[in-house]
XYZ file of N, CA and C in Angstrom:
501
model
N 14.472 -45.331 33.551
C 14.775 -44.551 33.394
C 15.629 -43.295 34.408
N 14.717 -43.699 35.985
C 15.900 -43.150 36.883
C 17.250 -43.215 37.812
N 17.528 -44.636 36.531
C 19.076 -45.094 37.024
C 19.780 -44.924 35.710
N 18.993 -44.601 34.523
C 19.820 -44.372 33.713
C 20.174 -42.569 33.256
N 19.289 -41.833 33.920
C 19.486 -40.446 34.779
C 20.732 -40.320 35.724
N 20.893 -41.517 36.627
C 21.199 -41.703 37.829
C 22.877 -41.928 37.788
N 22.825 -43.281 36.328
C 23.906 -43.419 35.530
C 24.694 -42.278 35.244
N 23.898 -41.507 34.399
C 24.842 -40.273 32.837
C 25.696 -39.883 34.016
N 24.008 -38.603 34.636
C 24.722 -38.276 36.377
C 26.394 -38.060 37.132
N 26.463 -39.485 36.877
C 27.817 -39.901 37.791
C 28.774 -39.961 36.104
N 28.971 -40.233 35.579
C 29.643 -41.137 34.308
C 30.214 -39.156 34.329
N 29.169 -38.108 34.287
C 29.195 -36.802 33.689
C 30.616 -35.546 34.814
N 29.841 -35.911 35.962
C 30.384 -35.753 36.979
C 31.978 -36.024 37.337
N 32.684 -37.122 36.481
C 33.265 -37.871 37.460
C 34.391 -37.323 35.926
N 33.303 -37.216 34.903
C 34.107 -37.177 33.811
C 34.779 -35.322 34.075
N 34.019 -34.368 34.371
C 34.227 -33.395 35.086
C 35.451 -33.115 36.241
N 36.000 -34.109 37.175
C 36.455 -33.475 38.236
C 37.991 -34.236 37.828
N 38.100 -35.672 36.283
C 38.648 -35.630 36.176
C 39.767 -34.824 35.164
N 38.665 -34.305 34.164
C 39.119 -32.964 33.552
C 39.938 -31.868 34.206
N 38.853 -31.702 35.436
C 39.767 -30.724 35.983
C 41.477 -30.880 36.918
N 41.096 -32.243 37.303
C 42.552 -32.846 37.912
C 43.397 -33.142 37.034
N 43.197 -32.989 35.876
C 44.489 -33.040 35.239
C 44.937 -32.533 35.271
N 44.954 -30.700 35.602
C 45.406 -29.811 34.883
C 46.140 -29.273 35.624
N 47.025 -27.961 35.323
C 48.052 -27.547 36.722
C 46.714 -26.590 37.173
N 47.158 -26.076 37.726
C 46.113 -24.800 38.976
C 46.202 -23.474 36.913
N 47.678 -23.087 36.872
C 47.911 -22.325 36.193
C 47.575 -22.531 34.682
N 47.365 -23.665 34.854
C 46.715 -23.986 33.218
C 44.941 -23.782 33.680
N 45.226 -24.102 35.225
C 43.039 -23.844 34.831
C 42.812 -22.386 34.934
N 43.834 -21.758 34.607
C 43.277 -20.160 34.697
C 43.831 -19.259 34.305
N 44.191 -20.257 33.466
C 44.499 -19.266 32.309
C 43.526 -19.239 30.576
N 44.130 -18.411 30.657
C 42.687 -17.615 29.719
C 43.304 -17.023 27.419
N 42.345 -18.178 27.428
C 42.898 -18.376 25.749
C 42.564 -17.555 24.980
N 40.914 -16.837 25.143
C 40.770 -15.444 24.578
C 40.158 -14.440 25.692
N 40.499 -13.574 25.023
C 39.707 -12.509 26.450
C 38.351 -12.186 25.935
N 37.243 -12.663 26.957
C 36.223 -12.304 27.454
C 35.696 -13.484 27.536
N 36.939 -14.882 27.473
C 35.975 -16.217 27.310
C 36.641 -16.518 29.189
N 35.750 -17.333 29.569
C 35.522 -17.957 30.682
C 37.109 -19.852 30.446
N 37.379 -18.605 31.495
C 38.535 -19.666 32.154
C 38.629 -21.307 32.615
N 39.040 -22.349 32.314
C 38.279 -24.028 33.123
C 38.223 -23.933 34.037
N 39.138 -23.561 35.496
C 38.221 -22.368 36.711
C 37.293 -21.232 36.317
N 37.030 -21.264 35.786
C 35.419 -20.404 35.608
C 34.665 -21.524 35.563
N 34.534 -22.127 34.310
C 34.042 -22.458 34.066
C 33.709 -24.205 35.793
N 34.703 -24.095 35.747
C 34.729 -25.262 37.395
C 33.778 -24.286 37.987
N 33.743 -22.271 38.132
C 32.458 -22.240 39.691
C 32.087 -21.566 38.657
N 31.358 -21.587 37.740
C 29.964 -20.830 36.964
C 29.171 -23.188 37.859
N 30.392 -24.001 37.680
C 29.133 -25.729 37.599
C 28.870 -24.821 39.272
N 29.838 -25.227 40.055
C 29.828 -25.047 41.528
C 28.634 -24.274 41.866
N 28.644 -22.993 41.526
C 28.082 -22.718 42.504
C 26.643 -22.741 41.148
N 26.570 -23.109 40.283
C 24.408 -23.264 39.572
C 24.786 -25.302 40.474
N 25.515 -25.333 40.808
C 25.229 -27.183 41.652
C 24.826 -26.663 43.120
N 24.978 -25.597 43.192
C 23.751 -24.860 44.888
C 22.703 -24.472 44.470
N 22.044 -24.870 43.047
C 20.803 -25.277 42.783
C 20.086 -26.474 43.078
N 20.605 -27.161 43.038
C 20.037 -28.483 43.652
C 19.554 -28.776 44.642
N 19.792 -28.056 45.818
C 19.305 -27.076 46.880
C 17.537 -27.345 46.946
N 16.951 -27.318 45.683
C 15.603 -27.487 45.045
C 14.948 -28.435 45.582
N 15.791 -29.297 45.674
C 14.977 -30.571 45.982
C 15.105 -30.740 46.996
N 15.631 -30.381 47.920
C 14.928 -30.286 48.864
C 14.038 -29.512 49.488
N 13.272 -28.582 48.651
C 12.612 -27.746 49.023
C 10.584 -28.345 48.940
N 10.517 -27.600 48.557
C 8.981 -27.837 48.940
C 8.409 -28.805 47.333
N 7.963 -29.545 47.914
C 7.573 -30.732 46.443
C 5.905 -31.292 47.056
N 5.656 -32.193 45.539
C 4.703 -31.959 44.599
C 4.856 -32.952 44.483
N 3.343 -34.422 44.663
C 3.218 -35.156 43.241
C 2.334 -34.408 42.501
N 3.485 -35.057 41.114
C 2.530 -34.945 39.636
C 2.231 -36.299 39.268
N 1.134 -36.673 38.294
C 0.581 -37.018 37.107
C 1.595 -37.428 36.115
N 2.085 -36.446 35.828
C 3.071 -36.067 34.956
C 4.362 -37.408 34.573
N 4.288 -37.799 33.662
C 6.363 -39.210 33.757
C 7.265 -37.558 34.627
N 8.069 -38.646 35.514
C 9.168 -37.945 35.754
C 10.317 -37.005 35.201
N 10.350 -37.666 33.633
C 11.018 -37.537 32.464
C 11.245 -36.881 31.620
N 10.070 -35.943 31.650
C 9.143 -35.734 30.961
C 9.535 -34.269 29.582
N 10.362 -33.966 30.776
C 10.818 -32.791 29.673
C 12.561 -33.046 30.105
N 13.033 -34.021 30.346
C 14.558 -34.223 29.862
C 14.730 -34.249 28.357
N 13.907 -34.698 27.445
C 14.958 -34.428 25.323
C 14.644 -33.019 25.576
N 13.375 -32.673 25.592
C 14.068 -30.546 25.868
C 14.975 -30.296 26.461
N 15.422 -30.288 27.767
C 16.579 -30.091 28.050
C 17.495 -30.931 27.792
N 17.439 -32.059 27.267
C 18.770 -32.311 25.824
C 19.540 -31.847 24.406
N 18.163 -31.384 24.180
C 18.006 -30.624 23.153
C 18.376 -28.909 23.149
N 17.863 -28.481 24.376
C 18.163 -26.372 24.266
C 19.975 -26.603 24.758
N 20.085 -27.824 25.911
C 21.749 -27.453 26.697
C 22.550 -28.191 25.558
N 22.327 -29.060 25.416
C 23.151 -30.347 23.921
C 23.377 -29.366 22.512
N 22.690 -28.255 22.161
C 22.942 -28.026 20.460
C 24.144 -26.486 21.660
N 25.452 -27.153 21.341
C 26.907 -26.392 21.238
C 26.181 -25.085 20.657
N 25.834 -25.057 19.867
C 25.373 -23.779 18.300
C 24.631 -22.771 19.153
N 24.012 -22.580 19.985
C 23.512 -22.220 20.871
C 24.459 -20.762 21.884
N 24.722 -20.467 22.109
C 25.333 -19.157 22.969
C 23.962 -18.538 24.178
N 24.158 -19.303 25.247
C 23.747 -19.167 26.820
C 23.790 -17.893 27.204
N 23.729 -17.354 28.075
C 23.962 -16.605 29.085
C 23.920 -16.893 30.611
N 24.178 -17.024 31.289
C 23.988 -17.634 32.713
C 23.566 -16.368 33.762
N 23.068 -17.003 34.226
C 22.490 -15.760 35.237
C 23.186 -14.879 36.298
N 22.869 -13.247 36.230
C 24.183 -13.056 37.638
C 24.614 -13.795 38.544
N 23.859 -14.995 39.636
C 23.773 -15.493 40.643
C 25.336 -16.665 40.333
N 25.311 -17.423 39.146
C 26.060 -18.437 38.970
C 27.322 -18.439 37.797
N 27.408 -16.970 37.466
C 28.532 -15.857 36.629
C 30.136 -16.348 37.804
N 30.886 -16.463 37.080
C 32.366 -17.039 37.923
C 32.711 -15.586 37.950
N 33.897 -16.134 39.335
C 34.573 -14.437 40.221
C 35.133 -14.554 38.461
N 36.296 -13.109 39.210
C 37.064 -12.881 37.220
C 38.496 -13.549 38.027
N 38.655 -13.398 39.819
C 40.092 -13.714 40.686
C 40.248 -15.063 39.783
N 41.543 -15.335 40.211
C 42.845 -16.449 40.350
C 41.585 -17.728 41.352
N 41.499 -18.682 40.560
C 40.767 -20.165 41.664
C 41.711 -20.682 42.455
N 41.427 -21.131 43.138
C 42.143 -22.223 44.211
C 41.831 -23.627 43.597
N 42.829 -24.187 42.338
C 42.506 -25.476 42.424
C 41.821 -26.672 43.202
N 42.842 -26.815 44.415
C 42.456 -27.400 45.781
C 40.808 -27.627 45.928
N 40.770 -26.341 45.926
C 39.621 -25.256 46.661
C 38.503 -25.821 45.734
N 38.618 -25.658 44.903
C 37.405 -25.785 43.755
C 37.281 -27.055 43.227
N 38.025 -28.388 43.018
C 37.521 -30.075 43.547
C 37.015 -30.315 44.726
N 37.822 -29.845 46.128
C 36.705 -30.306 46.863
C 35.192 -29.351 46.875
N 34.436 -27.916 47.726
C 33.932 -28.204 46.532
C 33.251 -28.445 45.688
N 33.352 -28.906 44.423
C 32.802 -29.426 43.436
C 32.422 -30.951 44.412
N 32.568 -31.827 44.132
C 33.136 -32.961 44.865
C 31.720 -33.177 46.015
N 32.114 -32.798 46.833
C 31.192 -32.124 48.039
C 29.622 -32.250 47.396
N 29.757 -30.980 45.831
C 28.857 -30.665 45.698
C 27.509 -32.082 44.995
N 28.474 -32.695 44.542
C 28.088 -33.613 43.745
C 27.686 -34.829 44.220
N 28.514 -35.241 45.388
C 28.742 -36.198 46.610
C 27.101 -36.044 47.653
N 26.661 -35.215 47.394
C 25.442 -34.858 47.928
C 24.326 -35.132 47.377
N 24.577 -34.546 46.158
C 23.991 -34.967 44.776
C 23.471 -37.169 44.433
N 24.558 -37.540 44.769
C 24.496 -38.410 44.849
C 24.105 -39.226 45.568
N 23.957 -38.798 46.876
C 23.280 -39.327 47.971
C 22.156 -38.902 48.488
N 22.113 -37.733 48.083
C 20.351 -37.433 47.975
C 19.446 -38.138 47.381
N 20.271 -38.800 45.785
C 19.176 -39.318 44.571
C 19.251 -40.911 45.180
N 19.658 -41.812 46.321
C 19.462 -42.769 45.846
C 18.295 -43.120 47.518
N 17.961 -42.245 48.258
C 16.839 -42.149 49.330
C 16.065 -41.847 48.181
N 15.491 -40.468 47.968
C 14.175 -40.180 47.478
C 13.219 -39.829 46.320
N 12.236 -39.369 46.428
C 11.372 -40.155 45.655
C 11.391 -38.937 44.477
N 12.454 -39.445 43.516
C 12.528 -38.395 42.433
C 11.647 -37.959 41.590
N 10.299 -38.573 41.735
C 8.999 -38.555 40.179
C 8.671 -37.080 41.018
N 8.490 -37.153 42.287
C 8.101 -35.403 43.280
C 8.016 -34.157 41.975
N 7.658 -33.305 42.092
C 7.729 -31.870 40.940
C 8.347 -31.153 42.071
N 9.327 -29.926 41.607
C 10.375 -29.267 42.135
C 8.949 -27.686 43.040
N 8.579 -27.428 44.019
C 8.044 -25.883 43.515
C 9.531 -24.757 43.674
N 10.407 -25.090 44.566
C 10.681 -23.250 45.089
C 11.720 -23.164 44.082
N 11.625 -23.259 42.690
C 12.926 -22.487 41.594
C 12.113 -23.594 39.733
N 12.195 -22.698 39.294
C 11.432 -22.732 37.597
C 12.429 -22.482 36.670
N 12.609 -23.360 35.794
C 13.649 -22.117 34.506
C 12.420 -21.062 33.901
N 12.787 -20.369 33.592
C 12.450 -20.136 32.184
C 12.518 -20.757 30.568
N 10.528 -20.943 30.508
C 10.576 -21.642 29.528
C 10.302 -22.615 29.138
N 10.777 -23.188 31.104
C 10.096 -24.852 31.009
C 9.322 -24.724 32.603
N 10.079 -24.124 33.103
C 8.740 -24.801 34.217
C 9.220 -25.256 35.240
N 8.272 -25.637 36.289
C 9.378 -26.725 37.134
C 9.674 -27.821 36.759
N 10.593 -28.673 37.633
C 10.748 -30.004 37.072
C 11.394 -30.357 37.814
N 10.721 -31.616 37.739
C 10.819 -33.122 39.389
C 12.110 -33.300 39.463
N 12.775 -33.498 40.196
C 14.010 -34.064 41.141
C 15.083 -34.729 39.800
N 13.698 -35.696 39.238
C 15.147 -36.979 38.112
C 15.158 -35.556 36.956
N 13.734 -34.586 37.311
C 15.098 -33.598 35.753
C 15.959 -32.379 35.915
N 15.565 -32.401 37.190
C 16.729 -32.058 38.221
C 18.308 -31.982 37.725
N 18.213 -33.037 37.995
C 19.329 -33.907 38.204
C 19.839 -34.753 37.397
N 18.830 -34.710 35.330
C 18.930 -34.694 34.559
C 19.974 -33.137 33.922
N 18.919 -32.642 34.106
C 19.796 -30.601 34.045
C 21.223 -30.558 34.749
N 21.461 -31.302 35.278
C 22.718 -31.014 36.354
C 23.101 -31.149 34.704
N 22.931 -32.531 34.449
C 23.818 -33.054 33.719
C 24.252 -33.313 32.416
N 23.095 -32.334 31.725
C 23.223 -32.036 30.540
C 23.930 -30.891 29.981
N 24.089 -30.150 31.435
C 24.712 -28.372 31.609
C 25.691 -28.600 32.179
N 26.249 -29.360 32.331
C 27.516 -30.207 33.134
C 28.286 -30.613 32.064
N 27.412 -31.441 30.806
C 28.039 -31.709 29.907
C 28.064 -30.984 28.432
N 27.552 -29.752 28.183
C 27.564 -28.374 28.193
C 29.250 -28.214 28.204
N 29.258 -28.176 29.777
C 30.239 -26.997 30.217
C 31.755 -28.052 30.152
N 31.568 -29.087 30.139
C 33.316 -30.653 29.500
C 32.867 -29.775 28.000
N 31.696 -29.590 27.486
C 32.375 -29.152 25.961
C 33.116 -28.240 25.844
N 33.064 -27.131 25.927
C 33.900 -26.540 26.899
C 34.781 -26.253 27.020
N 35.094 -26.728 28.492
C 36.539 -27.167 28.693
C 37.264 -27.650 27.696
N 37.193 -28.242 26.926
C 37.810 -29.835 25.728
C 38.092 -28.435 24.848
N 37.116 -27.599 24.645
C 37.427 -26.268 23.249
C 38.501 -25.429 24.448
N 38.563 -24.828 24.599
C 38.869 -24.451 25.951
C 41.094 -25.010 25.871
N 40.986 -26.213 26.390
C 41.866 -26.797 25.666
C 42.562 -26.890 24.871
N 42.182 -27.196 23.455
C 42.653 -27.032 22.294
C 43.061 -26.164 22.347
N 42.758 -24.925 22.920
C 43.295 -23.623 22.100
C 44.403 -22.590 23.682
N 44.945 -24.036 24.507
C 45.881 -23.646 24.892
C 46.904 -23.454 24.086
N 48.352 -22.610 24.216
C 49.148 -21.819 23.246
C 50.563 -22.812 24.476
N 50.824 -23.972 24.925
C 51.919 -23.345 25.405
C 53.593 -23.897 24.907
């Protein structure tokens, strides 16, 4: 199960970087509807949310439960595109113009950190420094799974934004 979760994370983040790379800086920052995020803002939001991955290096403990116990519930919630979710204020994207190269560099750095960390860490340990409301504390493996489905949710959003481009 661990290899599957890590593989899905790798595939998903590669798709995110491909999508962002495929657009011009103008397209990345283009509003398609008032009040909606741009592709660059979605990327900025993900970049800020990936910073939460530092919880993996925080206080952890052994747990008797399966390290992937909450993955199905995380997937059920985050891959339901009919649900509108509100982001915590800490990860709301900037309203300013976003530089494509800086965004890509920061995303790649955080994604690479997660890939490197996951190779040698005990992913069954329970992370104690941050809990998701209603879901509680996650294992390291569940955090990686959370990052994956959160990214998949926003890849879907990016594709919807691109569909709405009027050239």
